[in-house]
Amino acid sequence: MKLISKILVAFTVLITWTMHAQIKNTKTEIIKIYGSCDICKGMIEKAGNLKKTAAVSWNKDTQMATLTYDAQTTNQDEILKRIALAGFDSEKFLAPDDIYAALPECCHYTRELKPVAKNKDAGMNMTTDHNGHDHSKMVQAETTPVQNMSPLTPVFDTYFAIKNALVKTDAGAASATATKLLAAIKTIEMTKLSPEEHMVWMKVTKDLIANTEKIASARDISKQRETFALLAKSIYDLAKISPYNTPIYYQHCPMFNNGKGADWLSLENEIKNPFFGSKMITCGSTVETIDNK
């Protein structure tokens, strides 16, 4: 087994060296990524590497990773996000709990950066003892609506604007507003999200961006509505764990998609169907009220 492990490490080093040689506009950074064994090394480097764009070399003894990447086409955050989605924490991005749990047993490193659970009486306390860092400024009190406002609020606001455009069967407005949603998504700072928001955001961001881009580029209202049904899934997951200043109504249309049905979120309990507009404006019902004020 030791021989096989050494061979795998040597092969990984060779691949990484080759990728380094192919990368242009190189920028190199060193950052700590948590892991525990040679299997972790292979998974971390595989997740971070991107042909001709990024190469990652991770040391299991120091847990330090060397990131080399084309600074004109990617950045540190994008590399660390991919590694987090493979199950490995860094100081900037935490792996989703279910992905960490699914790692091989030998890869279950100590999660030193795992934030403490939310305390309903004291608010959100992100203070941890890792490396002696003081995160007391990240404590979010729950005493006023302003303090409890989520960084994701602009994402929700713009989503509802897309919904309203589809209710009016206005493809142009839906496309333009989806472009604004893309801009809102790009402004989200992960470090300002609560632990719960952080985990869900990591899971849904890829689909959220892909579906928003499709609505923005589409000119056919029927295509926009099909994609809007997919977009709602990501927004629903975020709405379940993120505070918003008013109740959100999760609504269902049983007739859309040839009777398969589709869901959407609204700020109004009154049904205004975005999948049919004026043709079937009241088709549907509220199936859940989300109130995270």
PDB file of C-alpha atoms in Angstrom:
ATOM      1  CA  MET A   1       0.000   0.000   0.000  1.00  0.00           C
ATOM      2  CA  LYS A   2       2.866   2.402   0.813  1.00  0.00           C
ATOM      3  CA  LEU A   3       4.383   1.757  -2.609  1.00  0.00           C
ATOM      4  CA  ILE A   4       1.071   2.445  -4.343  1.00  0.00           C
ATOM      5  CA  SER A   5       0.666   5.626  -2.310  1.00  0.00           C
ATOM      6  CA  LYS A   6       4.148   6.827  -3.301  1.00  0.00           C
ATOM      7  CA  ILE A   7       3.435   6.081  -6.960  1.00  0.00           C
ATOM      8  CA  LEU A   8       0.178   8.054  -6.804  1.00  0.00           C
ATOM      9  CA  VAL A   9       1.936  10.995  -5.158  1.00  0.00           C
ATOM     10  CA  ALA A  10       4.713  10.949  -7.763  1.00  0.00           C
ATOM     11  CA  PHE A  11       2.131  10.810 -10.572  1.00  0.00           C
ATOM     12  CA  THR A  12       0.216  13.729  -9.066  1.00  0.00           C
ATOM     13  CA  VAL A  13       3.427  15.772  -8.778  1.00  0.00           C
ATOM     14  CA  LEU A  14       4.209  15.076 -12.442  1.00  0.00           C
ATOM     15  CA  ILE A  15       0.724  16.127 -13.571  1.00  0.00           C
ATOM     16  CA  THR A  16       0.859  19.274 -11.426  1.00  0.00           C
ATOM     17  CA  TRP A  17       4.308  20.233 -12.770  1.00  0.00           C
ATOM     18  CA  THR A  18       3.049  19.771 -16.337  1.00  0.00           C
ATOM     19  CA  MET A  19       0.027  21.987 -15.652  1.00  0.00           C
ATOM     20  CA  HIS A  20       2.238  24.675 -14.106  1.00  0.00           C
ATOM     21  CA  ALA A  21       4.246  24.795 -17.322  1.00  0.00           C
ATOM     22  CA  GLN A  22       1.089  25.380 -19.400  1.00  0.00           C
ATOM     23  CA  ILE A  23      -0.331  28.253 -17.349  1.00  0.00           C
ATOM     24  CA  LYS A  24       0.131  31.823 -18.603  1.00  0.00           C
ATOM     25  CA  ASN A  25      -0.091  35.107 -16.677  1.00  0.00           C
ATOM     26  CA  THR A  26       0.793  33.119 -13.582  1.00  0.00           C
ATOM     27  CA  LYS A  27       0.065  34.225 -10.056  1.00  0.00           C
ATOM     28  CA  THR A  28       1.109  32.059  -7.106  1.00  0.00           C
ATOM     29  CA  GLU A  29      -0.420  32.091  -3.623  1.00  0.00           C
ATOM     30  CA  ILE A  30      -0.123  29.877  -0.561  1.00  0.00           C
ATOM     31  CA  ILE A  31      -3.168  29.134   1.587  1.00  0.00           C
ATOM     32  CA  LYS A  32      -4.182  26.583   4.203  1.00  0.00           C
ATOM     33  CA  ILE A  33      -6.630  23.889   3.116  1.00  0.00           C
ATOM     34  CA  TYR A  34      -7.741  21.286   5.634  1.00  0.00           C
ATOM     35  CA  GLY A  35      -7.239  17.582   4.938  1.00  0.00           C
ATOM     36  CA  SER A  36      -5.495  14.576   6.439  1.00  0.00           C
ATOM     37  CA  CYS A  37      -4.048  12.042   3.993  1.00  0.00           C
ATOM     38  CA  ASP A  38      -2.822  11.213   0.497  1.00  0.00           C
ATOM     39  CA  ILE A  39      -6.397  10.574  -0.635  1.00  0.00           C
ATOM     40  CA  CYS A  40      -7.233  14.121   0.476  1.00  0.00           C
ATOM     41  CA  LYS A  41      -4.257  15.386  -1.518  1.00  0.00           C
ATOM     42  CA  GLY A  42      -5.508  13.725  -4.685  1.00  0.00           C
ATOM     43  CA  MET A  43      -9.059  15.051  -4.218  1.00  0.00           C
ATOM     44  CA  ILE A  44      -7.950  18.600  -3.336  1.00  0.00           C
ATOM     45  CA  GLU A  45      -5.602  18.860  -6.292  1.00  0.00           C
ATOM     46  CA  LYS A  46      -8.093  17.303  -8.708  1.00  0.00           C
ATOM     47  CA  ALA A  47     -10.798  19.748  -7.621  1.00  0.00           C
ATOM     48  CA  GLY A  48      -8.513  22.773  -7.827  1.00  0.00           C
ATOM     49  CA  ASN A  49      -6.690  21.953 -11.053  1.00  0.00           C
ATOM     50  CA  LEU A  50      -8.025  23.320 -14.311  1.00  0.00           C
ATOM     51  CA  LYS A  51      -6.202  22.657 -17.558  1.00  0.00           C
ATOM     52  CA  LYS A  52      -4.046  25.605 -18.658  1.00  0.00           C
ATOM     53  CA  THR A  53      -5.756  27.739 -16.009  1.00  0.00           C
ATOM     54  CA  ALA A  54      -4.996  26.576 -12.452  1.00  0.00           C
ATOM     55  CA  ALA A  55      -2.746  24.097 -10.651  1.00  0.00           C
ATOM     56  CA  VAL A  56      -2.840  23.162  -6.966  1.00  0.00           C
ATOM     57  CA  SER A  57      -0.116  21.450  -4.966  1.00  0.00           C
ATOM     58  CA  TRP A  58      -1.121  20.439  -1.399  1.00  0.00           C
ATOM     59  CA  ASN A  59       1.146  19.255   1.422  1.00  0.00           C
ATOM     60  CA  LYS A  60      -0.591  16.886   3.851  1.00  0.00           C
ATOM     61  CA  ASP A  61       1.947  17.523   6.643  1.00  0.00           C
ATOM     62  CA  THR A  62       1.597  21.313   6.694  1.00  0.00           C
ATOM     63  CA  GLN A  63      -1.894  21.447   5.144  1.00  0.00           C
ATOM     64  CA  MET A  64      -0.624  24.306   3.009  1.00  0.00           C
ATOM     65  CA  ALA A  65      -1.546  24.512  -0.653  1.00  0.00           C
ATOM     66  CA  THR A  66       0.291  26.346  -3.403  1.00  0.00           C
ATOM     67  CA  LEU A  67      -2.127  27.808  -5.933  1.00  0.00           C
ATOM     68  CA  THR A  68      -0.762  28.747  -9.330  1.00  0.00           C
ATOM     69  CA  TYR A  69      -3.236  30.203 -11.785  1.00  0.00           C
ATOM     70  CA  ASP A  70      -3.806  32.437 -14.783  1.00  0.00           C
ATOM     71  CA  ALA A  71      -4.785  35.704 -13.106  1.00  0.00           C
ATOM     72  CA  GLN A  72      -6.573  36.916 -16.243  1.00  0.00           C
ATOM     73  CA  THR A  73      -9.030  34.021 -16.364  1.00  0.00           C
ATOM     74  CA  THR A  74      -9.595  32.900 -12.756  1.00  0.00           C
ATOM     75  CA  ASN A  75      -8.862  33.806  -9.135  1.00  0.00           C
ATOM     76  CA  GLN A  76      -8.233  32.337  -5.706  1.00  0.00           C
ATOM     77  CA  ASP A  77     -11.907  32.322  -4.735  1.00  0.00           C
ATOM     78  CA  GLU A  78     -12.958  30.231  -7.729  1.00  0.00           C
ATOM     79  CA  ILE A  79     -10.282  27.637  -6.973  1.00  0.00           C
ATOM     80  CA  LEU A  80     -11.163  27.449  -3.275  1.00  0.00           C
ATOM     81  CA  LYS A  81     -14.879  27.144  -4.055  1.00  0.00           C
ATOM     82  CA  ARG A  82     -14.217  24.065  -6.192  1.00  0.00           C
ATOM     83  CA  ILE A  83     -12.110  22.562  -3.423  1.00  0.00           C
ATOM     84  CA  ALA A  84     -14.782  23.316  -0.798  1.00  0.00           C
ATOM     85  CA  LEU A  85     -17.398  21.637  -2.983  1.00  0.00           C
ATOM     86  CA  ALA A  86     -15.127  18.572  -3.021  1.00  0.00           C
ATOM     87  CA  GLY A  87     -15.319  18.474   0.797  1.00  0.00           C
ATOM     88  CA  PHE A  88     -12.327  20.470   2.057  1.00  0.00           C
ATOM     89  CA  ASP A  89     -12.412  23.633   4.171  1.00  0.00           C
ATOM     90  CA  SER A  90     -10.210  26.672   3.726  1.00  0.00           C
ATOM     91  CA  GLU A  91     -10.256  29.909   5.698  1.00  0.00           C
ATOM     92  CA  LYS A  92     -12.471  31.485   3.026  1.00  0.00           C
ATOM     93  CA  PHE A  93     -14.919  28.707   2.100  1.00  0.00           C
ATOM     94  CA  LEU A  94     -16.364  25.845   4.135  1.00  0.00           C
ATOM     95  CA  ALA A  95     -17.373  22.538   2.579  1.00  0.00           C
ATOM     96  CA  PRO A  96     -21.104  21.662   2.742  1.00  0.00           C
ATOM     97  CA  ASP A  97     -21.776  19.297   5.661  1.00  0.00           C
ATOM     98  CA  ASP A  98     -23.184  16.477   3.530  1.00  0.00           C
ATOM     99  CA  ILE A  99     -20.195  16.519   1.173  1.00  0.00           C
ATOM    100  CA  TYR A 100     -17.748  16.454   4.096  1.00  0.00           C
ATOM    101  CA  ALA A 101     -19.687  13.555   5.647  1.00  0.00           C
ATOM    102  CA  ALA A 102     -19.455  11.588   2.384  1.00  0.00           C
ATOM    103  CA  LEU A 103     -15.649  11.750   2.299  1.00  0.00           C
ATOM    104  CA  PRO A 104     -13.727   8.505   2.990  1.00  0.00           C
ATOM    105  CA  GLU A 105     -13.308   7.931   6.731  1.00  0.00           C
ATOM    106  CA  CYS A 106      -9.578   8.655   6.576  1.00  0.00           C
ATOM    107  CA  CYS A 107     -10.347  12.096   5.104  1.00  0.00           C
ATOM    108  CA  HIS A 108     -12.446  13.271   8.052  1.00  0.00           C
ATOM    109  CA  TYR A 109     -10.073  15.996   9.220  1.00  0.00           C
ATOM    110  CA  THR A 110     -10.861  18.098  12.278  1.00  0.00           C
ATOM    111  CA  ARG A 111     -13.061  20.976  11.190  1.00  0.00           C
ATOM    112  CA  GLU A 112     -11.300  23.752  13.078  1.00  0.00           C
ATOM    113  CA  LEU A 113     -13.073  26.475  11.107  1.00  0.00           C
ATOM    114  CA  LYS A 114     -16.568  25.127  11.672  1.00  0.00           C
ATOM    115  CA  PRO A 115     -18.568  28.108  13.029  1.00  0.00           C
ATOM    116  CA  VAL A 116     -20.606  27.738  16.175  1.00  0.00           C
ATOM    117  CA  ALA A 117     -24.327  27.073  15.869  1.00  0.00           C
ATOM    118  CA  LYS A 118     -26.782  29.932  15.795  1.00  0.00           C
ATOM    119  CA  ASN A 119     -28.018  31.004  19.208  1.00  0.00           C
ATOM    120  CA  LYS A 120     -31.585  32.279  19.010  1.00  0.00           C
ATOM    121  CA  ASP A 121     -31.134  34.423  22.124  1.00  0.00           C
ATOM    122  CA  ALA A 122     -27.724  35.884  21.369  1.00  0.00           C
ATOM    123  CA  GLY A 123     -27.868  36.171  17.606  1.00  0.00           C
ATOM    124  CA  MET A 124     -25.383  34.762  15.097  1.00  0.00           C
ATOM    125  CA  ASN A 125     -21.955  34.396  16.684  1.00  0.00           C
ATOM    126  CA  MET A 126     -19.241  33.502  14.205  1.00  0.00           C
ATOM    127  CA  THR A 127     -16.467  33.744  16.806  1.00  0.00           C
ATOM    128  CA  THR A 128     -14.222  30.692  16.777  1.00  0.00           C
ATOM    129  CA  ASP A 129     -10.926  29.896  18.390  1.00  0.00           C
ATOM    130  CA  HIS A 130      -9.055  28.919  15.241  1.00  0.00           C
ATOM    131  CA  ASN A 131      -5.641  30.531  14.959  1.00  0.00           C
ATOM    132  CA  GLY A 132      -6.639  33.061  17.616  1.00  0.00           C
ATOM    133  CA  HIS A 133      -8.674  35.073  15.118  1.00  0.00           C
ATOM    134  CA  ASP A 134     -11.203  37.453  16.602  1.00  0.00           C
ATOM    135  CA  HIS A 135     -14.498  37.357  14.722  1.00  0.00           C
ATOM    136  CA  SER A 136     -16.466  39.323  17.293  1.00  0.00           C
ATOM    137  CA  LYS A 137     -17.243  41.946  14.645  1.00  0.00           C
ATOM    138  CA  MET A 138     -19.139  39.275  12.714  1.00  0.00           C
ATOM    139  CA  VAL A 139     -21.709  38.815  15.479  1.00  0.00           C
ATOM    140  CA  GLN A 140     -25.139  39.583  14.072  1.00  0.00           C
ATOM    141  CA  ALA A 141     -27.659  40.763  16.652  1.00  0.00           C
ATOM    142  CA  GLU A 142     -31.349  40.192  16.044  1.00  0.00           C
ATOM    143  CA  THR A 143     -32.663  43.313  17.706  1.00  0.00           C
ATOM    144  CA  THR A 144     -33.508  45.399  14.648  1.00  0.00           C
ATOM    145  CA  PRO A 145     -34.561  44.644  11.038  1.00  0.00           C
ATOM    146  CA  VAL A 146     -31.464  46.436   9.711  1.00  0.00           C
ATOM    147  CA  GLN A 147     -29.104  44.210  11.700  1.00  0.00           C
ATOM    148  CA  ASN A 148     -31.027  41.116  10.635  1.00  0.00           C
ATOM    149  CA  MET A 149     -30.998  41.933   6.913  1.00  0.00           C
ATOM    150  CA  SER A 150     -29.262  39.268   4.888  1.00  0.00           C
ATOM    151  CA  PRO A 151     -26.652  40.004   2.198  1.00  0.00           C
ATOM    152  CA  LEU A 152     -28.884  37.840  -0.020  1.00  0.00           C
ATOM    153  CA  THR A 153     -31.750  40.367   0.071  1.00  0.00           C
ATOM    154  CA  PRO A 154     -30.830  41.901  -3.358  1.00  0.00           C
ATOM    155  CA  VAL A 155     -30.948  38.385  -4.862  1.00  0.00           C
ATOM    156  CA  PHE A 156     -34.471  37.836  -3.552  1.00  0.00           C
ATOM    157  CA  ASP A 157     -35.620  41.329  -4.590  1.00  0.00           C
ATOM    158  CA  THR A 158     -34.430  40.838  -8.168  1.00  0.00           C
ATOM    159  CA  TYR A 159     -35.912  37.345  -8.374  1.00  0.00           C
ATOM    160  CA  PHE A 160     -39.331  38.781  -7.476  1.00  0.00           C
ATOM    161  CA  ALA A 161     -38.884  41.423 -10.192  1.00  0.00           C
ATOM    162  CA  ILE A 162     -38.316  38.644 -12.755  1.00  0.00           C
ATOM    163  CA  LYS A 163     -41.460  36.925 -11.510  1.00  0.00           C
ATOM    164  CA  ASN A 164     -43.460  40.133 -11.981  1.00  0.00           C
ATOM    165  CA  ALA A 165     -42.149  40.517 -15.545  1.00  0.00           C
ATOM    166  CA  LEU A 166     -43.272  36.981 -16.380  1.00  0.00           C
ATOM    167  CA  VAL A 167     -46.693  37.633 -14.858  1.00  0.00           C
ATOM    168  CA  LYS A 168     -46.994  40.524 -17.346  1.00  0.00           C
ATOM    169  CA  THR A 169     -45.648  38.269 -20.168  1.00  0.00           C
ATOM    170  CA  ASP A 170     -42.878  40.805 -20.764  1.00  0.00           C
ATOM    171  CA  ALA A 171     -39.902  38.841 -22.129  1.00  0.00           C
ATOM    172  CA  GLY A 172     -37.767  41.972 -22.536  1.00  0.00           C
ATOM    173  CA  ALA A 173     -38.189  43.019 -18.916  1.00  0.00           C
ATOM    174  CA  ALA A 174     -37.581  39.450 -17.714  1.00  0.00           C
ATOM    175  CA  SER A 175     -34.320  39.310 -19.684  1.00  0.00           C
ATOM    176  CA  ALA A 176     -33.126  42.707 -18.456  1.00  0.00           C
ATOM    177  CA  THR A 177     -33.984  41.912 -14.846  1.00  0.00           C
ATOM    178  CA  ALA A 178     -32.219  38.543 -15.051  1.00  0.00           C
ATOM    179  CA  THR A 179     -29.099  40.446 -16.093  1.00  0.00           C
ATOM    180  CA  LYS A 180     -29.481  42.510 -12.910  1.00  0.00           C
ATOM    181  CA  LEU A 181     -29.833  39.295 -10.906  1.00  0.00           C
ATOM    182  CA  LEU A 182     -26.518  38.072 -12.308  1.00  0.00           C
ATOM    183  CA  ALA A 183     -24.912  41.297 -11.114  1.00  0.00           C
ATOM    184  CA  ALA A 184     -26.485  40.874  -7.661  1.00  0.00           C
ATOM    185  CA  ILE A 185     -25.183  37.310  -7.422  1.00  0.00           C
ATOM    186  CA  LYS A 186     -21.643  38.454  -8.223  1.00  0.00           C
ATOM    187  CA  THR A 187     -21.679  41.042  -5.420  1.00  0.00           C
ATOM    188  CA  ILE A 188     -22.378  38.471  -2.686  1.00  0.00           C
ATOM    189  CA  GLU A 189     -19.518  38.312  -0.181  1.00  0.00           C
ATOM    190  CA  MET A 190     -19.325  34.817   1.277  1.00  0.00           C
ATOM    191  CA  THR A 191     -17.738  36.030   4.511  1.00  0.00           C
ATOM    192  CA  LYS A 192     -20.857  38.069   5.303  1.00  0.00           C
ATOM    193  CA  LEU A 193     -23.244  35.105   5.056  1.00  0.00           C
ATOM    194  CA  SER A 194     -24.421  33.198   8.108  1.00  0.00           C
ATOM    195  CA  PRO A 195     -23.142  29.589   8.392  1.00  0.00           C
ATOM    196  CA  GLU A 196     -26.499  28.245   7.167  1.00  0.00           C
ATOM    197  CA  GLU A 197     -26.567  30.653   4.218  1.00  0.00           C
ATOM    198  CA  HIS A 198     -22.958  29.848   3.402  1.00  0.00           C
ATOM    199  CA  MET A 199     -23.652  26.108   3.122  1.00  0.00           C
ATOM    200  CA  VAL A 200     -26.745  26.506   0.933  1.00  0.00           C
ATOM    201  CA  TRP A 201     -25.142  29.229  -1.213  1.00  0.00           C
ATOM    202  CA  MET A 202     -22.239  26.895  -2.002  1.00  0.00           C
ATOM    203  CA  LYS A 203     -24.713  24.239  -3.178  1.00  0.00           C
ATOM    204  CA  VAL A 204     -26.993  26.378  -5.324  1.00  0.00           C
ATOM    205  CA  THR A 205     -24.686  29.012  -6.857  1.00  0.00           C
ATOM    206  CA  LYS A 206     -23.786  27.009  -9.967  1.00  0.00           C
ATOM    207  CA  ASP A 207     -27.421  26.263 -10.906  1.00  0.00           C
ATOM    208  CA  LEU A 208     -28.518  29.748  -9.840  1.00  0.00           C
ATOM    209  CA  ILE A 209     -26.077  31.404 -12.232  1.00  0.00           C
ATOM    210  CA  ALA A 210     -26.714  28.954 -15.085  1.00  0.00           C
ATOM    211  CA  ASN A 211     -30.500  29.383 -14.988  1.00  0.00           C
ATOM    212  CA  THR A 212     -30.305  33.156 -14.567  1.00  0.00           C
ATOM    213  CA  GLU A 213     -28.021  33.375 -17.608  1.00  0.00           C
ATOM    214  CA  LYS A 214     -30.534  31.366 -19.645  1.00  0.00           C
ATOM    215  CA  ILE A 215     -33.372  33.740 -18.755  1.00  0.00           C
ATOM    216  CA  ALA A 216     -31.181  36.757 -19.508  1.00  0.00           C
ATOM    217  CA  SER A 217     -30.199  35.453 -22.950  1.00  0.00           C
ATOM    218  CA  ALA A 218     -33.626  34.092 -23.949  1.00  0.00           C
ATOM    219  CA  ARG A 219     -36.056  36.170 -25.964  1.00  0.00           C
ATOM    220  CA  ASP A 220     -38.831  33.581 -26.006  1.00  0.00           C
ATOM    221  CA  ILE A 221     -41.177  33.971 -23.013  1.00  0.00           C
ATOM    222  CA  SER A 222     -41.960  30.237 -22.982  1.00  0.00           C
ATOM    223  CA  LYS A 223     -38.235  29.404 -22.641  1.00  0.00           C
ATOM    224  CA  GLN A 224     -37.893  31.966 -19.878  1.00  0.00           C
ATOM    225  CA  ARG A 225     -40.784  30.423 -17.998  1.00  0.00           C
ATOM    226  CA  GLU A 226     -39.359  26.914 -18.294  1.00  0.00           C
ATOM    227  CA  THR A 227     -36.061  28.102 -16.830  1.00  0.00           C
ATOM    228  CA  PHE A 228     -37.815  30.193 -14.176  1.00  0.00           C
ATOM    229  CA  ALA A 229     -39.300  26.974 -12.788  1.00  0.00           C
ATOM    230  CA  LEU A 230     -35.747  25.670 -12.282  1.00  0.00           C
ATOM    231  CA  LEU A 231     -34.548  28.974 -10.822  1.00  0.00           C
ATOM    232  CA  ALA A 232     -37.258  28.788  -8.164  1.00  0.00           C
ATOM    233  CA  LYS A 233     -35.678  25.639  -6.677  1.00  0.00           C
ATOM    234  CA  SER A 234     -32.472  27.483  -5.792  1.00  0.00           C
ATOM    235  CA  ILE A 235     -34.306  30.551  -4.478  1.00  0.00           C
ATOM    236  CA  TYR A 236     -36.554  28.352  -2.325  1.00  0.00           C
ATOM    237  CA  ASP A 237     -33.542  26.662  -0.690  1.00  0.00           C
ATOM    238  CA  LEU A 238     -32.080  30.084   0.116  1.00  0.00           C
ATOM    239  CA  ALA A 239     -35.377  31.498   1.371  1.00  0.00           C
ATOM    240  CA  LYS A 240     -35.723  28.668   3.872  1.00  0.00           C
ATOM    241  CA  ILE A 241     -32.602  29.714   5.769  1.00  0.00           C
ATOM    242  CA  SER A 242     -32.223  33.426   5.047  1.00  0.00           C
ATOM    243  CA  PRO A 243     -34.013  36.305   6.840  1.00  0.00           C
ATOM    244  CA  TYR A 244     -36.253  38.547   4.765  1.00  0.00           C
ATOM    245  CA  ASN A 245     -38.236  41.569   5.908  1.00  0.00           C
ATOM    246  CA  THR A 246     -41.639  40.149   4.917  1.00  0.00           C
ATOM    247  CA  PRO A 247     -43.214  36.688   4.548  1.00  0.00           C
ATOM    248  CA  ILE A 248     -42.483  34.823   1.319  1.00  0.00           C
ATOM    249  CA  TYR A 249     -45.186  32.643  -0.223  1.00  0.00           C
ATOM    250  CA  TYR A 250     -44.195  29.401  -1.931  1.00  0.00           C
ATOM    251  CA  GLN A 251     -46.793  28.744  -4.611  1.00  0.00           C
ATOM    252  CA  HIS A 252     -47.607  25.905  -6.997  1.00  0.00           C
ATOM    253  CA  CYS A 253     -49.116  25.776 -10.476  1.00  0.00           C
ATOM    254  CA  PRO A 254     -50.485  22.277 -11.264  1.00  0.00           C
ATOM    255  CA  MET A 255     -51.024  22.939 -14.988  1.00  0.00           C
ATOM    256  CA  PHE A 256     -47.583  24.031 -16.167  1.00  0.00           C
ATOM    257  CA  ASN A 257     -45.254  21.711 -18.075  1.00  0.00           C
ATOM    258  CA  ASN A 258     -48.052  19.522 -19.470  1.00  0.00           C
ATOM    259  CA  GLY A 259     -49.610  18.933 -16.085  1.00  0.00           C
ATOM    260  CA  LYS A 260     -46.352  18.115 -14.273  1.00  0.00           C
ATOM    261  CA  GLY A 261     -46.616  21.380 -12.363  1.00  0.00           C
ATOM    262  CA  ALA A 262     -44.081  23.992 -11.255  1.00  0.00           C
ATOM    263  CA  ASP A 263     -43.405  26.205  -8.249  1.00  0.00           C
ATOM    264  CA  TRP A 264     -42.462  29.827  -7.668  1.00  0.00           C
ATOM    265  CA  LEU A 265     -42.026  32.275  -4.806  1.00  0.00           C
ATOM    266  CA  SER A 266     -43.983  35.479  -4.317  1.00  0.00           C
ATOM    267  CA  LEU A 267     -44.329  38.368  -1.893  1.00  0.00           C
ATOM    268  CA  GLU A 268     -48.108  38.150  -2.316  1.00  0.00           C
ATOM    269  CA  ASN A 269     -50.404  35.434  -1.041  1.00  0.00           C
ATOM    270  CA  GLU A 270     -52.748  36.295  -3.913  1.00  0.00           C
ATOM    271  CA  ILE A 271     -51.998  34.073  -6.898  1.00  0.00           C
ATOM    272  CA  LYS A 272     -50.499  35.822  -9.919  1.00  0.00           C
ATOM    273  CA  ASN A 273     -49.217  33.009 -12.098  1.00  0.00           C
ATOM    274  CA  PRO A 274     -45.849  33.740 -13.814  1.00  0.00           C
ATOM    275  CA  PHE A 275     -46.093  30.626 -16.017  1.00  0.00           C
ATOM    276  CA  PHE A 276     -49.297  31.613 -17.835  1.00  0.00           C
ATOM    277  CA  GLY A 277     -49.747  35.327 -17.151  1.00  0.00           C
ATOM    278  CA  SER A 278     -53.173  36.721 -18.062  1.00  0.00           C
ATOM    279  CA  LYS A 279     -54.219  33.439 -19.721  1.00  0.00           C
ATOM    280  CA  MET A 280     -54.499  31.690 -16.337  1.00  0.00           C
ATOM    281  CA  ILE A 281     -53.514  34.399 -13.876  1.00  0.00           C
ATOM    282  CA  THR A 282     -55.149  32.776 -10.815  1.00  0.00           C
ATOM    283  CA  CYS A 283     -54.103  29.187 -11.520  1.00  0.00           C
ATOM    284  CA  GLY A 284     -52.309  27.807  -8.484  1.00  0.00           C
ATOM    285  CA  SER A 285     -52.225  27.899  -4.700  1.00  0.00           C
ATOM    286  CA  THR A 286     -49.960  28.799  -1.809  1.00  0.00           C
ATOM    287  CA  VAL A 287     -48.410  25.641  -0.385  1.00  0.00           C
ATOM    288  CA  GLU A 288     -46.080  27.189   2.210  1.00  0.00           C
ATOM    289  CA  THR A 289     -45.473  30.490   3.944  1.00  0.00           C
ATOM    290  CA  ILE A 290     -41.842  31.218   4.795  1.00  0.00           C
ATOM    291  CA  ASP A 291     -41.429  33.798   7.539  1.00  0.00           C
ATOM    292  CA  ASN A 292     -37.806  34.311   8.610  1.00  0.00           C
ATOM    293  CA  LYS A 293     -38.035  37.905   9.810  1.00  0.00           C
TER     294      LYS A 293
END
